Amino acid sequence: MSAVPRSEKPAGRFRRMMDRLSSSREDLESEELREDAETAGCTRIGDCHDRQIVTVTGTLRTVTLRPRAGVPALEAELFDGSAALDVVWLGRRSIVGIEPGRKLIASGRISMSRGRRVLFNPKYELRPLGRE
């Protein structure tokens, strides 16, 4: 037996192919999202802390209209393969292009609400549709 655990050994072409074949679709999508975040130079959502200014990227899982204190608020869940983050646009009922399955880059200050990461009124950039 070698002293290096299997996960730390360099993976050959055959090992990577077998790992992809034995992984679930969700695992493969998460890995792809993590790689996208890394190539875009964004912070992984799982590494974000309260009150930190970040730029994150991922795919919108859900988009809902949920009023907050009587004010309309468009909420979306952004997932990057490491964790999820709630993105909230206050005073908006809808935004063209903000829909489930859409990829975007968002920047702003992270806050914590009920144990979840939240990004209020972020600067955002929609990713091109053809890249998926």
PDB file of C-alpha atoms in Angstrom:
ATOM      1  CA  MET A   1       0.000   0.000   0.000  1.00  0.00           C
ATOM      2  CA  SER A   2       1.218   3.496  -0.736  1.00  0.00           C
ATOM      3  CA  ALA A   3       1.298   6.278   1.825  1.00  0.00           C
ATOM      4  CA  VAL A   4      -0.595   8.719  -0.452  1.00  0.00           C
ATOM      5  CA  PRO A   5      -4.421   8.470  -0.278  1.00  0.00           C
ATOM      6  CA  ARG A   6      -6.199   7.765  -3.565  1.00  0.00           C
ATOM      7  CA  SER A   7      -7.716  11.282  -3.766  1.00  0.00           C
ATOM      8  CA  GLU A   8      -4.240  12.888  -3.647  1.00  0.00           C
ATOM      9  CA  LYS A   9      -2.687  10.678  -6.343  1.00  0.00           C
ATOM     10  CA  PRO A  10      -2.422  12.228  -9.787  1.00  0.00           C
ATOM     11  CA  ALA A  11      -5.351  11.001 -11.860  1.00  0.00           C
ATOM     12  CA  GLY A  12      -4.604   9.436 -15.217  1.00  0.00           C
ATOM     13  CA  ARG A  13      -6.838   9.584 -18.254  1.00  0.00           C
ATOM     14  CA  PHE A  14      -8.473   6.226 -17.470  1.00  0.00           C
ATOM     15  CA  ARG A  15      -9.127   7.177 -13.818  1.00  0.00           C
ATOM     16  CA  ARG A  16     -10.728  10.512 -14.843  1.00  0.00           C
ATOM     17  CA  MET A  17     -12.909   8.714 -17.416  1.00  0.00           C
ATOM     18  CA  MET A  18     -14.042   6.133 -14.845  1.00  0.00           C
ATOM     19  CA  ASP A  19     -14.774   8.873 -12.304  1.00  0.00           C
ATOM     20  CA  ARG A  20     -16.928  10.724 -14.843  1.00  0.00           C
ATOM     21  CA  LEU A  21     -18.802   7.560 -15.788  1.00  0.00           C
ATOM     22  CA  SER A  22     -19.515   6.644 -12.180  1.00  0.00           C
ATOM     23  CA  SER A  23     -20.519  10.181 -11.090  1.00  0.00           C
ATOM     24  CA  SER A  24     -24.095  11.393 -11.024  1.00  0.00           C
ATOM     25  CA  ARG A  25     -25.286  14.127 -13.364  1.00  0.00           C
ATOM     26  CA  GLU A  26     -25.591  16.507 -10.402  1.00  0.00           C
ATOM     27  CA  ASP A  27     -21.964  15.866  -9.379  1.00  0.00           C
ATOM     28  CA  LEU A  28     -20.760  16.532 -12.919  1.00  0.00           C
ATOM     29  CA  GLU A  29     -22.730  19.789 -13.145  1.00  0.00           C
ATOM     30  CA  SER A  30     -21.366  20.916  -9.760  1.00  0.00           C
ATOM     31  CA  GLU A  31     -17.800  20.208 -10.874  1.00  0.00           C
ATOM     32  CA  GLU A  32     -18.374  22.165 -14.100  1.00  0.00           C
ATOM     33  CA  LEU A  33     -19.774  25.131 -12.148  1.00  0.00           C
ATOM     34  CA  ARG A  34     -16.778  25.109  -9.773  1.00  0.00           C
ATOM     35  CA  GLU A  35     -14.419  25.133 -12.769  1.00  0.00           C
ATOM     36  CA  ASP A  36     -16.370  28.031 -14.347  1.00  0.00           C
ATOM     37  CA  ALA A  37     -16.045  30.054 -11.132  1.00  0.00           C
ATOM     38  CA  GLU A  38     -12.308  29.401 -11.015  1.00  0.00           C
ATOM     39  CA  THR A  39     -11.709  30.369 -14.661  1.00  0.00           C
ATOM     40  CA  ALA A  40     -13.811  33.537 -14.255  1.00  0.00           C
ATOM     41  CA  GLY A  41     -11.654  34.569 -11.271  1.00  0.00           C
ATOM     42  CA  CYS A  42     -14.637  34.627  -8.908  1.00  0.00           C
ATOM     43  CA  THR A  43     -14.843  33.704  -5.237  1.00  0.00           C
ATOM     44  CA  ARG A  44     -16.456  30.342  -4.508  1.00  0.00           C
ATOM     45  CA  ILE A  45     -19.748  30.838  -2.661  1.00  0.00           C
ATOM     46  CA  GLY A  46     -18.694  28.235  -0.102  1.00  0.00           C
ATOM     47  CA  ASP A  47     -15.703  30.455   0.808  1.00  0.00           C
ATOM     48  CA  CYS A  48     -17.756  33.664   1.300  1.00  0.00           C
ATOM     49  CA  HIS A  49     -18.118  35.141   4.788  1.00  0.00           C
ATOM     50  CA  ASP A  50     -20.491  37.679   6.331  1.00  0.00           C
ATOM     51  CA  ARG A  51     -19.821  41.331   5.355  1.00  0.00           C
ATOM     52  CA  GLN A  52     -17.283  40.333   2.674  1.00  0.00           C
ATOM     53  CA  ILE A  53     -17.325  42.104  -0.707  1.00  0.00           C
ATOM     54  CA  VAL A  54     -17.256  39.411  -3.391  1.00  0.00           C
ATOM     55  CA  THR A  55     -17.753  38.597  -7.034  1.00  0.00           C
ATOM     56  CA  VAL A  56     -19.427  35.230  -7.540  1.00  0.00           C
ATOM     57  CA  THR A  57     -20.724  33.300 -10.533  1.00  0.00           C
ATOM     58  CA  GLY A  58     -23.084  30.392 -10.973  1.00  0.00           C
ATOM     59  CA  THR A  59     -26.435  29.222 -12.263  1.00  0.00           C
ATOM     60  CA  LEU A  60     -29.793  30.492 -11.048  1.00  0.00           C
ATOM     61  CA  ARG A  61     -31.748  27.567  -9.614  1.00  0.00           C
ATOM     62  CA  THR A  62     -34.970  29.352  -8.642  1.00  0.00           C
ATOM     63  CA  VAL A  63     -36.459  32.799  -9.160  1.00  0.00           C
ATOM     64  CA  THR A  64     -39.408  33.948  -7.030  1.00  0.00           C
ATOM     65  CA  LEU A  65     -41.281  37.129  -6.197  1.00  0.00           C
ATOM     66  CA  ARG A  66     -41.391  37.449  -2.410  1.00  0.00           C
ATOM     67  CA  PRO A  67     -42.390  40.765  -0.795  1.00  0.00           C
ATOM     68  CA  ARG A  68     -40.229  41.998   2.094  1.00  0.00           C
ATOM     69  CA  ALA A  69     -41.868  44.448   4.524  1.00  0.00           C
ATOM     70  CA  GLY A  70     -44.527  45.319   1.951  1.00  0.00           C
ATOM     71  CA  VAL A  71     -41.968  46.044  -0.794  1.00  0.00           C
ATOM     72  CA  PRO A  72     -41.714  43.764  -3.847  1.00  0.00           C
ATOM     73  CA  ALA A  73     -38.508  41.736  -3.944  1.00  0.00           C
ATOM     74  CA  LEU A  74     -37.230  39.438  -6.674  1.00  0.00           C
ATOM     75  CA  GLU A  75     -35.271  36.573  -5.111  1.00  0.00           C
ATOM     76  CA  ALA A  76     -33.080  34.043  -6.893  1.00  0.00           C
ATOM     77  CA  GLU A  77     -30.911  31.197  -5.663  1.00  0.00           C
ATOM     78  CA  LEU A  78     -27.432  31.207  -7.231  1.00  0.00           C
ATOM     79  CA  PHE A  79     -25.460  27.939  -7.128  1.00  0.00           C
ATOM     80  CA  ASP A  80     -21.793  27.568  -8.086  1.00  0.00           C
ATOM     81  CA  GLY A  81     -21.144  23.913  -7.244  1.00  0.00           C
ATOM     82  CA  SER A  82     -19.763  24.639  -3.767  1.00  0.00           C
ATOM     83  CA  ALA A  83     -22.780  26.275  -2.077  1.00  0.00           C
ATOM     84  CA  ALA A  84     -25.896  28.345  -2.722  1.00  0.00           C
ATOM     85  CA  LEU A  85     -26.487  32.058  -2.232  1.00  0.00           C
ATOM     86  CA  ASP A  86     -29.718  34.097  -2.268  1.00  0.00           C
ATOM     87  CA  VAL A  87     -29.636  37.101  -4.598  1.00  0.00           C
ATOM     88  CA  VAL A  88     -32.328  39.712  -3.802  1.00  0.00           C
ATOM     89  CA  TRP A  89     -33.321  42.727  -5.865  1.00  0.00           C
ATOM     90  CA  LEU A  90     -35.488  44.991  -3.676  1.00  0.00           C
ATOM     91  CA  GLY A  91     -38.268  46.963  -5.337  1.00  0.00           C
ATOM     92  CA  ARG A  92     -38.291  44.751  -8.454  1.00  0.00           C
ATOM     93  CA  ARG A  93     -41.051  42.441  -9.635  1.00  0.00           C
ATOM     94  CA  SER A  94     -39.073  41.065 -12.567  1.00  0.00           C
ATOM     95  CA  ILE A  95     -35.820  41.593 -14.459  1.00  0.00           C
ATOM     96  CA  VAL A  96     -35.421  40.601 -18.082  1.00  0.00           C
ATOM     97  CA  GLY A  97     -33.028  37.648 -18.340  1.00  0.00           C
ATOM     98  CA  ILE A  98     -33.272  36.647 -14.679  1.00  0.00           C
ATOM     99  CA  GLU A  99     -34.757  33.162 -14.989  1.00  0.00           C
ATOM    100  CA  PRO A 100     -33.968  29.650 -13.726  1.00  0.00           C
ATOM    101  CA  GLY A 101     -31.061  28.024 -15.535  1.00  0.00           C
ATOM    102  CA  ARG A 102     -29.420  31.324 -16.484  1.00  0.00           C
ATOM    103  CA  LYS A 103     -25.745  31.848 -15.605  1.00  0.00           C
ATOM    104  CA  LEU A 104     -24.612  35.165 -14.187  1.00  0.00           C
ATOM    105  CA  ILE A 105     -21.816  36.975 -12.387  1.00  0.00           C
ATOM    106  CA  ALA A 106     -22.865  39.032  -9.331  1.00  0.00           C
ATOM    107  CA  SER A 107     -20.878  41.466  -7.172  1.00  0.00           C
ATOM    108  CA  GLY A 108     -21.690  42.982  -3.819  1.00  0.00           C
ATOM    109  CA  ARG A 109     -21.455  42.588  -0.048  1.00  0.00           C
ATOM    110  CA  ILE A 110     -22.509  39.261   1.481  1.00  0.00           C
ATOM    111  CA  SER A 111     -24.832  39.317   4.468  1.00  0.00           C
ATOM    112  CA  MET A 112     -26.255  36.463   6.498  1.00  0.00           C
ATOM    113  CA  SER A 113     -30.007  36.055   6.948  1.00  0.00           C
ATOM    114  CA  ARG A 114     -31.438  33.065   8.814  1.00  0.00           C
ATOM    115  CA  GLY A 115     -28.178  31.168   8.344  1.00  0.00           C
ATOM    116  CA  ARG A 116     -28.047  31.697   4.552  1.00  0.00           C
ATOM    117  CA  ARG A 117     -25.759  33.904   2.495  1.00  0.00           C
ATOM    118  CA  VAL A 118     -27.620  36.801   0.842  1.00  0.00           C
ATOM    119  CA  LEU A 119     -26.518  39.368  -1.724  1.00  0.00           C
ATOM    120  CA  PHE A 120     -28.848  42.418  -1.845  1.00  0.00           C
ATOM    121  CA  ASN A 121     -29.145  44.544  -5.010  1.00  0.00           C
ATOM    122  CA  PRO A 122     -25.923  43.263  -6.588  1.00  0.00           C
ATOM    123  CA  LYS A 123     -24.190  44.490  -9.687  1.00  0.00           C
ATOM    124  CA  TYR A 124     -24.682  41.657 -12.126  1.00  0.00           C
ATOM    125  CA  GLU A 125     -23.749  40.492 -15.592  1.00  0.00           C
ATOM    126  CA  LEU A 126     -25.743  37.875 -17.482  1.00  0.00           C
ATOM    127  CA  ARG A 127     -23.559  35.210 -19.105  1.00  0.00           C
ATOM    128  CA  PRO A 128     -24.164  34.489 -22.819  1.00  0.00           C
ATOM    129  CA  LEU A 129     -26.734  31.787 -23.511  1.00  0.00           C
ATOM    130  CA  GLY A 130     -24.656  30.033 -26.175  1.00  0.00           C
ATOM    131  CA  ARG A 131     -21.911  28.966 -23.734  1.00  0.00           C
ATOM    132  CA  GLU A 132     -24.024  26.322 -21.992  1.00  0.00           C
TER     133      GLU A 132
END
